[in-house]
Short mmCIF file of C-alpha atoms and ligand atoms in Angstrom, two decimals:
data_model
loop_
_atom_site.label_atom_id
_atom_site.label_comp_id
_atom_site.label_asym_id
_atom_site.label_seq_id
_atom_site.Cartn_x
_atom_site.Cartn_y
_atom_site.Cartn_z
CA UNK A 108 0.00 0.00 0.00
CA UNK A 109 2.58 2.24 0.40
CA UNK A 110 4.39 1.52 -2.36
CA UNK A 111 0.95 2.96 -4.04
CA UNK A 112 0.80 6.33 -2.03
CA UNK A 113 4.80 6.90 -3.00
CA UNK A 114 3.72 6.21 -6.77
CA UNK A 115 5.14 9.40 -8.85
CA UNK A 116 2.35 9.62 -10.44
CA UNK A 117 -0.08 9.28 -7.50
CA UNK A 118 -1.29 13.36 -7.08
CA UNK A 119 -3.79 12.97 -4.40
CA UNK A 120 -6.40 10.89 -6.85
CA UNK A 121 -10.37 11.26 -5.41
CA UNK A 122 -10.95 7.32 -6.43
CA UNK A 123 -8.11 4.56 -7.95
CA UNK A 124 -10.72 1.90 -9.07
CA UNK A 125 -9.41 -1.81 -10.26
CA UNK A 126 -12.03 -3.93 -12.57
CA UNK A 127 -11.24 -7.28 -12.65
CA UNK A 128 -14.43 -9.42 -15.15
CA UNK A 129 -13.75 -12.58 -14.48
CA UNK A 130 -16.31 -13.66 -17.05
CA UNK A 131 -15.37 -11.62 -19.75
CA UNK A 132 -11.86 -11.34 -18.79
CA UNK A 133 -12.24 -7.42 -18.89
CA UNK A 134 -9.22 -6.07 -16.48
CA UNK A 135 -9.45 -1.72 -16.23
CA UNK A 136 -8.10 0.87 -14.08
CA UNK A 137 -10.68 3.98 -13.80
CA UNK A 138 -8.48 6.84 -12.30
CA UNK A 139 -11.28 10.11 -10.64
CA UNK A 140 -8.30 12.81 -10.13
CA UNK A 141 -10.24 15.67 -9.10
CA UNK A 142 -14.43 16.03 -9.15
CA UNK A 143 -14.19 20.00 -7.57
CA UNK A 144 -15.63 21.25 -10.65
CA UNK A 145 -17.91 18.32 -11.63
CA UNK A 146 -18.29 14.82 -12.72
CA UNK A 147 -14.59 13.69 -13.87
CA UNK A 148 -14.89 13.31 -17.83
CA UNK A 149 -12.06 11.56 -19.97
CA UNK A 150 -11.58 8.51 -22.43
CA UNK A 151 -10.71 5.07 -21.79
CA UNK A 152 -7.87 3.71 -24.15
CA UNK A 153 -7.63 -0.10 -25.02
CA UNK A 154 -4.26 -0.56 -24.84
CA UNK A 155 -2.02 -3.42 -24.51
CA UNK A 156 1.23 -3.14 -21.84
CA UNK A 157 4.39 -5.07 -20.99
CA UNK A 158 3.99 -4.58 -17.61
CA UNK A 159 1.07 -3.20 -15.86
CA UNK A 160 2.47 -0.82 -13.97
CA UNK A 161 2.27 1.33 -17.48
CA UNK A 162 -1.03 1.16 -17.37
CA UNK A 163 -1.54 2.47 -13.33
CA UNK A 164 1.56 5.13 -14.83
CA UNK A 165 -1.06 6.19 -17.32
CA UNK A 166 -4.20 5.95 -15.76
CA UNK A 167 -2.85 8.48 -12.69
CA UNK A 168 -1.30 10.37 -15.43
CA UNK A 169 -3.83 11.17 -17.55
CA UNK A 170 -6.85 11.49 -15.63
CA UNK A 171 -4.72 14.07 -13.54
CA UNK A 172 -4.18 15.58 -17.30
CA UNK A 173 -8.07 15.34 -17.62
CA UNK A 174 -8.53 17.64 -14.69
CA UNK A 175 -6.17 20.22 -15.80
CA UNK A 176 -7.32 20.38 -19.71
CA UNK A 177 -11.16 20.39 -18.36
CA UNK A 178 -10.87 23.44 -16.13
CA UNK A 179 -8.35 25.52 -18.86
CA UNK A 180 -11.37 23.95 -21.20
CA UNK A 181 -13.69 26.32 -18.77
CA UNK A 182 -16.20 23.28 -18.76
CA UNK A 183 -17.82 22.11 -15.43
CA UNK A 184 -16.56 18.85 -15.30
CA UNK A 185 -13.41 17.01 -13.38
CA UNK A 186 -10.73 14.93 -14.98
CA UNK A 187 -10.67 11.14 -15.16
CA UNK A 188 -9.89 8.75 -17.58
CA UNK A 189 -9.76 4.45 -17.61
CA UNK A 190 -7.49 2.17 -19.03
CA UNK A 191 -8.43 -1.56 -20.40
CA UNK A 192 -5.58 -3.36 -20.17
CA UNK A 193 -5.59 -5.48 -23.43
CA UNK A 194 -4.05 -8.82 -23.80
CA UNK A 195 -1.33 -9.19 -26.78
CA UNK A 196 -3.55 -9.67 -29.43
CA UNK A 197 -5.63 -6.91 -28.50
CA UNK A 198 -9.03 -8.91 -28.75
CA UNK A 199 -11.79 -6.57 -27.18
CA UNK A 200 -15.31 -8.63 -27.13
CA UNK A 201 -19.06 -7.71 -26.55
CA UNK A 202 -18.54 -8.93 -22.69
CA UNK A 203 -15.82 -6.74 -21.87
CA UNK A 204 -17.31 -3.64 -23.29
CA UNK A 205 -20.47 -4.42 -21.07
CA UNK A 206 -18.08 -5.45 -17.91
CA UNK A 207 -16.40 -2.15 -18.40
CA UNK A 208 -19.96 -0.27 -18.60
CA UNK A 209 -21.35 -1.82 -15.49
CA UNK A 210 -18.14 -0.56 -13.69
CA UNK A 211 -18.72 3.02 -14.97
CA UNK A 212 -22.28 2.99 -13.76
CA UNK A 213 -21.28 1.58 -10.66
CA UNK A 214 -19.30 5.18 -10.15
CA UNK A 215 -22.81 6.43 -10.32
CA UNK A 216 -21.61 9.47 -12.41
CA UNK A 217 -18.30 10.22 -10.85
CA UNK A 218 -16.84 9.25 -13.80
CA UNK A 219 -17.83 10.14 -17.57
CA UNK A 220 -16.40 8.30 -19.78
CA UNK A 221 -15.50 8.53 -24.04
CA UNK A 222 -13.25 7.15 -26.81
CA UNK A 223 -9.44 7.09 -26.69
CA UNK A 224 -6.53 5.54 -28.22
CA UNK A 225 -8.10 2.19 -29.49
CA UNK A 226 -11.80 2.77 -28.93
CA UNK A 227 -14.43 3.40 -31.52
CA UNK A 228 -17.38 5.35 -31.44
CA UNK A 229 -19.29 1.32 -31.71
CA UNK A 230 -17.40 0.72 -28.58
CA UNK A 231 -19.30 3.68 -26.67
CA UNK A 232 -22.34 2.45 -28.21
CA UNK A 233 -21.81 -1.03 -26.52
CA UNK A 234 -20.58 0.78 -23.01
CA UNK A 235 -23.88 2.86 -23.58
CA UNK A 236 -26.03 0.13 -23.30
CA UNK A 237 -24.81 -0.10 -19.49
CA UNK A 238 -24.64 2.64 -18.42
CA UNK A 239 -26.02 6.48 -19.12
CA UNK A 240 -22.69 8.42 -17.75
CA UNK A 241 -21.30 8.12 -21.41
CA UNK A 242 -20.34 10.12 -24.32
CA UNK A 243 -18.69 10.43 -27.43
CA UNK A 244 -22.15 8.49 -29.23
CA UNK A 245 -23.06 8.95 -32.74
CA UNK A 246 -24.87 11.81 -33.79
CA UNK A 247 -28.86 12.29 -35.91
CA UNK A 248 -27.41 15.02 -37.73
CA UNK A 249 -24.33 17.47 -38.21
CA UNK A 250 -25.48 20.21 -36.29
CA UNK A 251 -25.74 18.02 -33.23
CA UNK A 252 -22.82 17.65 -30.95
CA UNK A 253 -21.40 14.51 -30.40
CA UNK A 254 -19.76 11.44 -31.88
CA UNK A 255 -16.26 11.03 -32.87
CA UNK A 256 -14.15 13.92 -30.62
CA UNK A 257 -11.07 13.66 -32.85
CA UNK A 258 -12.00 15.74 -35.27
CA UNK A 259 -13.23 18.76 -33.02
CA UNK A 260 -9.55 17.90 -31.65
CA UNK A 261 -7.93 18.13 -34.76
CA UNK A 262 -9.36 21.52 -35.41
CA UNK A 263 -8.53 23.06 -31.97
CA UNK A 264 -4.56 21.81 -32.59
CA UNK A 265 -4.78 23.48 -35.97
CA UNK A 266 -6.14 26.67 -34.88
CA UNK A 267 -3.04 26.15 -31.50
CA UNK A 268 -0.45 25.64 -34.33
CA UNK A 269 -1.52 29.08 -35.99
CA UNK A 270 -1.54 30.40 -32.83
CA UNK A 271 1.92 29.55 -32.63
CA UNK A 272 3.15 29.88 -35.76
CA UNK A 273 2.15 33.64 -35.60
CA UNK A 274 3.43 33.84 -32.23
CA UNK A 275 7.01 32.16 -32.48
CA UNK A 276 7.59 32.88 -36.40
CA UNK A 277 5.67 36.53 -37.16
CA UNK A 278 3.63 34.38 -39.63
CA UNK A 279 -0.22 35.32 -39.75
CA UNK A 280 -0.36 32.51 -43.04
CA UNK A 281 0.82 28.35 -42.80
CA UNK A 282 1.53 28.69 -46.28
CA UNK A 283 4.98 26.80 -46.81
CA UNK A 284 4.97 26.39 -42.88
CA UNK A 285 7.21 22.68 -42.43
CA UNK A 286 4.84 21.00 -40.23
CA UNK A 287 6.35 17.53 -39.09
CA UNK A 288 2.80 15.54 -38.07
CA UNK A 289 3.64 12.22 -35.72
CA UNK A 290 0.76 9.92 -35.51
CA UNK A 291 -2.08 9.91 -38.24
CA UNK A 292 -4.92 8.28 -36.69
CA UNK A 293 -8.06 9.93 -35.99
CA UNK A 294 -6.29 13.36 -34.18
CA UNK A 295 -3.02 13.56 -36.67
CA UNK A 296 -4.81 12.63 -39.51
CA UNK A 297 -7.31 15.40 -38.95
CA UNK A 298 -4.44 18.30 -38.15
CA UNK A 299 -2.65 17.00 -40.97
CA UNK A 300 -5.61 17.62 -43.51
CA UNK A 301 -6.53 20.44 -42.23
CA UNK A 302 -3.13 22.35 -42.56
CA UNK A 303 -2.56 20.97 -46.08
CA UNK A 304 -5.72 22.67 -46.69
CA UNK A 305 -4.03 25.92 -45.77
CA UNK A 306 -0.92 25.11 -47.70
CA UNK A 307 1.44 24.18 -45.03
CA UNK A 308 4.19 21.51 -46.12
CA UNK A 309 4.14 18.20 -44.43
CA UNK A 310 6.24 15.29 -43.17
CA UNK A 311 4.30 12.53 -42.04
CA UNK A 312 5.04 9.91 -40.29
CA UNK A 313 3.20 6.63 -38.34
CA UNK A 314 4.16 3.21 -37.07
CA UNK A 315 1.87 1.93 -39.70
CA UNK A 316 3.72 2.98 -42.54
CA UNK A 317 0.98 2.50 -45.08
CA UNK A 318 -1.43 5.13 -43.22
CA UNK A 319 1.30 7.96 -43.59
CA UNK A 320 1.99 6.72 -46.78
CA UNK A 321 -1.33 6.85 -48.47
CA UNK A 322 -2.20 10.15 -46.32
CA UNK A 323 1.41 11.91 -48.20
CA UNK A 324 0.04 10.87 -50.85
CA UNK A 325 -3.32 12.27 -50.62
CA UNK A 326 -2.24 15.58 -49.69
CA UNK A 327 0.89 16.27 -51.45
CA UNK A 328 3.14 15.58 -48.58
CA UNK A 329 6.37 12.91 -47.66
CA UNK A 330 5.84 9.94 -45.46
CA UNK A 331 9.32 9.24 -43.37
CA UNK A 332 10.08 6.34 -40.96
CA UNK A 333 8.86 6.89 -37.67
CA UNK A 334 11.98 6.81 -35.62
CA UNK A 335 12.97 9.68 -37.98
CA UNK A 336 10.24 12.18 -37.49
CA UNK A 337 11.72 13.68 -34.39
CA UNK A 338 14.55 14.68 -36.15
CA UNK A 339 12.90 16.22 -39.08
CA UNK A 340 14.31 19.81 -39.81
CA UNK A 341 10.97 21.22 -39.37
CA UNK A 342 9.26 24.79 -38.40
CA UNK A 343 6.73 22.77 -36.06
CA UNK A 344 6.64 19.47 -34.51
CA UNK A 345 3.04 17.82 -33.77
CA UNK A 346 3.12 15.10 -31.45
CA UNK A 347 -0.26 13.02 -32.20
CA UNK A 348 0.74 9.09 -31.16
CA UNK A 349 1.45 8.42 -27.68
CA UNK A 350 2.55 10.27 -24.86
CA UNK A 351 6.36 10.83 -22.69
CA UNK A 352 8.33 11.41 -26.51
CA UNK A 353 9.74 14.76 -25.23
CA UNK A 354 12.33 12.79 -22.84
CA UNK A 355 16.50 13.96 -22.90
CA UNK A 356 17.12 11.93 -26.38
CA UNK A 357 13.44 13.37 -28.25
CA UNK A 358 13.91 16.91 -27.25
CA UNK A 359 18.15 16.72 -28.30
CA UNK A 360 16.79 15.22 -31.40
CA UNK A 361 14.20 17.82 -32.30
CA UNK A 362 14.87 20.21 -35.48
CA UNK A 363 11.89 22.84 -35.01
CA UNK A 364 10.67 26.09 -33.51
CA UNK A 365 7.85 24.67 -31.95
CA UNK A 366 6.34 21.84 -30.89
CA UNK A 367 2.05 21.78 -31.00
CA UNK A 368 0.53 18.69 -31.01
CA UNK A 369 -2.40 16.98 -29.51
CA UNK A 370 -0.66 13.59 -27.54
CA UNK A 371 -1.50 13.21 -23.91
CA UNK A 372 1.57 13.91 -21.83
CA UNK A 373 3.82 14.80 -23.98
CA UNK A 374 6.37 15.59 -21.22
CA UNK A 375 8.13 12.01 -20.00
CA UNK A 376 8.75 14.07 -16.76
CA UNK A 377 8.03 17.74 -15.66
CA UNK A 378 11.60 19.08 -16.26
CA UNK A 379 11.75 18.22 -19.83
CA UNK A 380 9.66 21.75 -20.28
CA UNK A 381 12.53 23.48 -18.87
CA UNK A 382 14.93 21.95 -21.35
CA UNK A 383 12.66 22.52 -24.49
CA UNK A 384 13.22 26.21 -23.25
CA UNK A 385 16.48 25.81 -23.16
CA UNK A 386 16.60 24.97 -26.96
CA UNK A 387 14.36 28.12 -27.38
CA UNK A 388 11.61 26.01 -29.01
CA UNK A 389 8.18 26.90 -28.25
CA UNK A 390 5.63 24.53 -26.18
CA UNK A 391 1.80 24.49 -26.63
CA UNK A 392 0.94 22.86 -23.52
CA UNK A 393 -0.82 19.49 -24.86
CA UNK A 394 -3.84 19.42 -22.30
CA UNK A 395 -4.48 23.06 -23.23
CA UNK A 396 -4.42 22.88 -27.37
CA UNK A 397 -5.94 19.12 -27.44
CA UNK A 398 -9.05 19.78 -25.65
CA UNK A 399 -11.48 20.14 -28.22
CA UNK A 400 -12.77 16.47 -28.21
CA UNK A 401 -13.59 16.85 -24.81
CA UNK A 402 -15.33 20.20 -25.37
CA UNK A 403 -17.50 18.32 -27.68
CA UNK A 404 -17.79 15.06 -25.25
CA UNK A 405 -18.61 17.60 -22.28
CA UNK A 406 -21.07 19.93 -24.36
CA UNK A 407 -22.79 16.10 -25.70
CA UNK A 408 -22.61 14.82 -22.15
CA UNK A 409 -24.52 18.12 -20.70
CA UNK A 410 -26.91 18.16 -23.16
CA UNK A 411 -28.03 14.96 -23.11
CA UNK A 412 -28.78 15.15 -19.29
CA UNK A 413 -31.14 18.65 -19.62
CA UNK A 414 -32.69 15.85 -22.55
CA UNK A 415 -31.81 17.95 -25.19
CA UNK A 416 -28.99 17.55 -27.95
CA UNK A 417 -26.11 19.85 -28.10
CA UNK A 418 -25.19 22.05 -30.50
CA UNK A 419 -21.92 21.86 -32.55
CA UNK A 420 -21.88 25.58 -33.49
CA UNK A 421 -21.26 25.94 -29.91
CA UNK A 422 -18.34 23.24 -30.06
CA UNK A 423 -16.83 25.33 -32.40
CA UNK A 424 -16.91 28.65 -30.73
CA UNK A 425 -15.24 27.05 -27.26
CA UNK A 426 -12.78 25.27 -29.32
CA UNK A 427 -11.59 28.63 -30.95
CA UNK A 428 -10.88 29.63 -27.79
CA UNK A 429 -8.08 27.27 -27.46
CA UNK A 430 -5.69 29.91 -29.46
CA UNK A 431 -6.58 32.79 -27.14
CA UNK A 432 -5.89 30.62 -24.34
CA UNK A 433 -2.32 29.86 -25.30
CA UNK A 434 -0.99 33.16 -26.39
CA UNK A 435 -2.37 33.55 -22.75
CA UNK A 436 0.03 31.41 -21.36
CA UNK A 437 2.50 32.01 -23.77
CA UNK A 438 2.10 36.27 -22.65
CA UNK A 439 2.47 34.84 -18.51
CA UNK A 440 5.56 32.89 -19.85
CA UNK A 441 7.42 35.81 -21.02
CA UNK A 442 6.59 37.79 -18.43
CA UNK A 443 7.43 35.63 -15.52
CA UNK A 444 10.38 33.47 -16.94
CA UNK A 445 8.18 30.21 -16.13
CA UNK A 446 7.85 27.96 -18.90
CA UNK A 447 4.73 27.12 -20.55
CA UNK A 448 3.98 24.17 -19.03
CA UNK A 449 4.20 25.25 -15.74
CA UNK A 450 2.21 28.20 -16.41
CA UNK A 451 -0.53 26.13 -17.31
CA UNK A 452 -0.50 23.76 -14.75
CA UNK A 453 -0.46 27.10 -12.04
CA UNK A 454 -3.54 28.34 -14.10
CA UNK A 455 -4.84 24.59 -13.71
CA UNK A 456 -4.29 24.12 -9.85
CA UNK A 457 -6.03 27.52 -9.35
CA UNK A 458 -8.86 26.63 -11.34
CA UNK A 459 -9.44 23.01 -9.60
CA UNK A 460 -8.18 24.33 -6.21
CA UNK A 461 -5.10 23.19 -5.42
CA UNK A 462 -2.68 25.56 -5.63
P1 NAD B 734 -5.50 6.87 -33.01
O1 NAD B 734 -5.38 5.52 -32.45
O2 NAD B 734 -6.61 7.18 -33.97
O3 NAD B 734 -4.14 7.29 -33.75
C1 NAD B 734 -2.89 7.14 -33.19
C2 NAD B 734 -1.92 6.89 -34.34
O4 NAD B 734 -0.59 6.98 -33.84
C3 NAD B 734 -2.10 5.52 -34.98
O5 NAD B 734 -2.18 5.67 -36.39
C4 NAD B 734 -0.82 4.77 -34.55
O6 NAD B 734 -0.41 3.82 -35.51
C5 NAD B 734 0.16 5.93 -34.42
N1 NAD B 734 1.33 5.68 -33.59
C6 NAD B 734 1.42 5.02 -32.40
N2 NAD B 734 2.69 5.05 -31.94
C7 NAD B 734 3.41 5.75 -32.84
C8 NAD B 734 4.77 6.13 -32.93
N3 NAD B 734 5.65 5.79 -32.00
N4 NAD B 734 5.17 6.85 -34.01
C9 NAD B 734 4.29 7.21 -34.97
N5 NAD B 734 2.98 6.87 -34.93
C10 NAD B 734 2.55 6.16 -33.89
O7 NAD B 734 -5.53 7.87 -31.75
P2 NAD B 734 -5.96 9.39 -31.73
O8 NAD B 734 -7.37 9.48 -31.27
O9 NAD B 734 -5.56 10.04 -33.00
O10 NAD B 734 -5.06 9.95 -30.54
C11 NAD B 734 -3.71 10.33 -30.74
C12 NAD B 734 -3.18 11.03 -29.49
O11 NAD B 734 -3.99 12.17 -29.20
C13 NAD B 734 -3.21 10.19 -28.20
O12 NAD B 734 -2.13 10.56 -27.38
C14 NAD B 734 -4.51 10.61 -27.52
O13 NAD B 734 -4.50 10.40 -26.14
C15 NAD B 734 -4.49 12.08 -27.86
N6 NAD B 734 -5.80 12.72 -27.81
C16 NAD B 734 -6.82 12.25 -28.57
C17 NAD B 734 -8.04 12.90 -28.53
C18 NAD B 734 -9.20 12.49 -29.41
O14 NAD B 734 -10.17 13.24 -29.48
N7 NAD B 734 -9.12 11.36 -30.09
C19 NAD B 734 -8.22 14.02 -27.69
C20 NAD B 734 -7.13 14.47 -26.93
C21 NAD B 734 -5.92 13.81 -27.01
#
């Protein structure tokens, strides 16, 4: 038990929950960091570790994450998030899905919960069938909100990368802008289209080779090997895969002016901030430009309980809020010497208080 409480990552959690489904062989961690400004709200990701004390790592990690991007977000909700541990071929069955549903209803609405890395919008549909503290669900028409968060995502990282392309570079147009895009699944994939759209050049690059490949293709940019897209000479860097890149070796390897990207916890540990500084590159702090899924999942979720259906026009206008929000930051940073990141998470600790 101890061992627990000295966990790094452990940052006074309201609720560690372990589901073990013996029937359906469903094993989860739901992490509640912080309910002070409502019901905790964040995905679950179906992921499968070597060792699960990755997946605690992450759970504590990210739902903590969930608090801070909810209250920058403004939105009345806490952070949480779950993590199914998935065995090594990944399989993810009927069962589980309803195991993991009758867990979140068992929170009795502590807990909110959406899609993440390796869960489809079907998946919330199965989860929904359990329980009613769900979002993220498909939607009757387009001016509803709802459904898929990674594209409301993708637009609030685009609008963050203007944001800081005007900010770091002078440059009010991504026209020729070298945007190096990690990651493109659902979030990078989005971002990436998007700023081909405005004519920004792009290096793309995913573990699945074939998915950066055909996206290049598609939009006039180069696919490179994923171990090389750190080092890409680049004006920005978008993390969208997985989280902890920006360690000592990512951040030595990095070729760019900024970094923007929507990854959870992009940071492998709290100092790295201070050495991207060093390097004079500028950060977007990823909780604050990545939260437009979870402005749509929180406007769905809110408007589903008052039995009406949210509207996407208003999705829009809090996600283009996102820029304001970092130049914000970015404005404290200057002023104070702190980096961005830790300006942030001061605004954050305010704002859920525990500063
Ligand atoms: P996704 O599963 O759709 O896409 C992730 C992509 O990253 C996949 O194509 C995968 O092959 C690729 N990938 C994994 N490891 C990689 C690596 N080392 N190098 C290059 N590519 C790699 O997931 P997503 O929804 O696009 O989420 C991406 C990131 O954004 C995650 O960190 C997630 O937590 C974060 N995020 C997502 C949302 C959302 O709305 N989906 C919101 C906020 C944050």
């Amino acid at each position: 038990m101890s061992a627990f409480w000295a966990e790094p990552d452990f940052d006074a959690h309201e609720l560690v929950q372990l589901v073990h489904h013996r029937a359906s062989g469903l094993t989860a961690i739901i992490a509640v960091h912080s309910t002070h400004l409502g019901p905790s709200a964040g995905g679950t990701r179906f992921w499968h570790y070597n060792d699960p004390a990755g997946a605690m790592r992450d759970a504590l990690r990210l739902s903590r994450g969930m608090s801070y991007k909810n209250a920058m977000a403004g939105l009345p909700m806490g952070g949480g998030k779950a993590v199914i541990l998935a065995d090594e071929q990944r399989i993810k069955t009927p069962e589980m899905l309803a195991a993991f549903g009758d867990a979140v209803e068992a929170l009795g609405g502590r807990y909110v919960t959406a899609e993440d890395v390796g869960i489809s919008e079907a998946d919330m549909v199965a989860v929904a069938q359990r329980t009613s503290h769900v979002s993220g669900l498909p939607v009757a028409d387009s001016a509803s909100a709802g459904g898929d968060p990674g594209p409301f995502t993708a637009y609030g990282i685009y609008l963050g990368v203007k944001a800081a392309v005007a900010h770091k570079l002078g440059r009010e147009s991504l026209s020729g802008v070298h945007v190096a895009v990690q990651g493109t699944g659902s979030v990078g994939g989005g971002v990436a289209r998007l700023l081909a759209k405005d004519g920004a050049k792009l290096t793309l690059a995913d573990i699945d080779e074939s998915r950066a490949a055909k996206m290049a293709g598609e939009l006039g940019g180069t696919a490179t090997a994923s171990d090389a897209i750190m080092a890409t000479p680049c004006d920005v860097f978008s993390p969208n895969a997985l989280g902890a890149i920006l360690d000592d070796a990512g951040i030595a390897a990095l070729d760019c002016a900024i970094v923007a990207g929507g990854a959870n916890n992009q940071l492998a540990r709290p100092e790295h901030g201070g050495k991207l500084a060093a390097r004079g590159i500028l950060y977007a702090p990823d909780y604050v430009i990545n939260a437009g899924g979870i402005i749509s999942v929180a406007t769905e979720y809110l408007a589903r309980r008052e039995g009406r259906t949210g509207d996407v026009a208003q999705v829009n206008a809090l996600v283009a809020q996102i820029p304001g929000r970092l130049e914000s930051i970015w404005q404290e940073s200057k002023s104070t010497g702190l980096t961005s990141d830790v300006v942030a998470d001061r605004m954050a600790q305010k704002l859920i208080g525990r500063s």
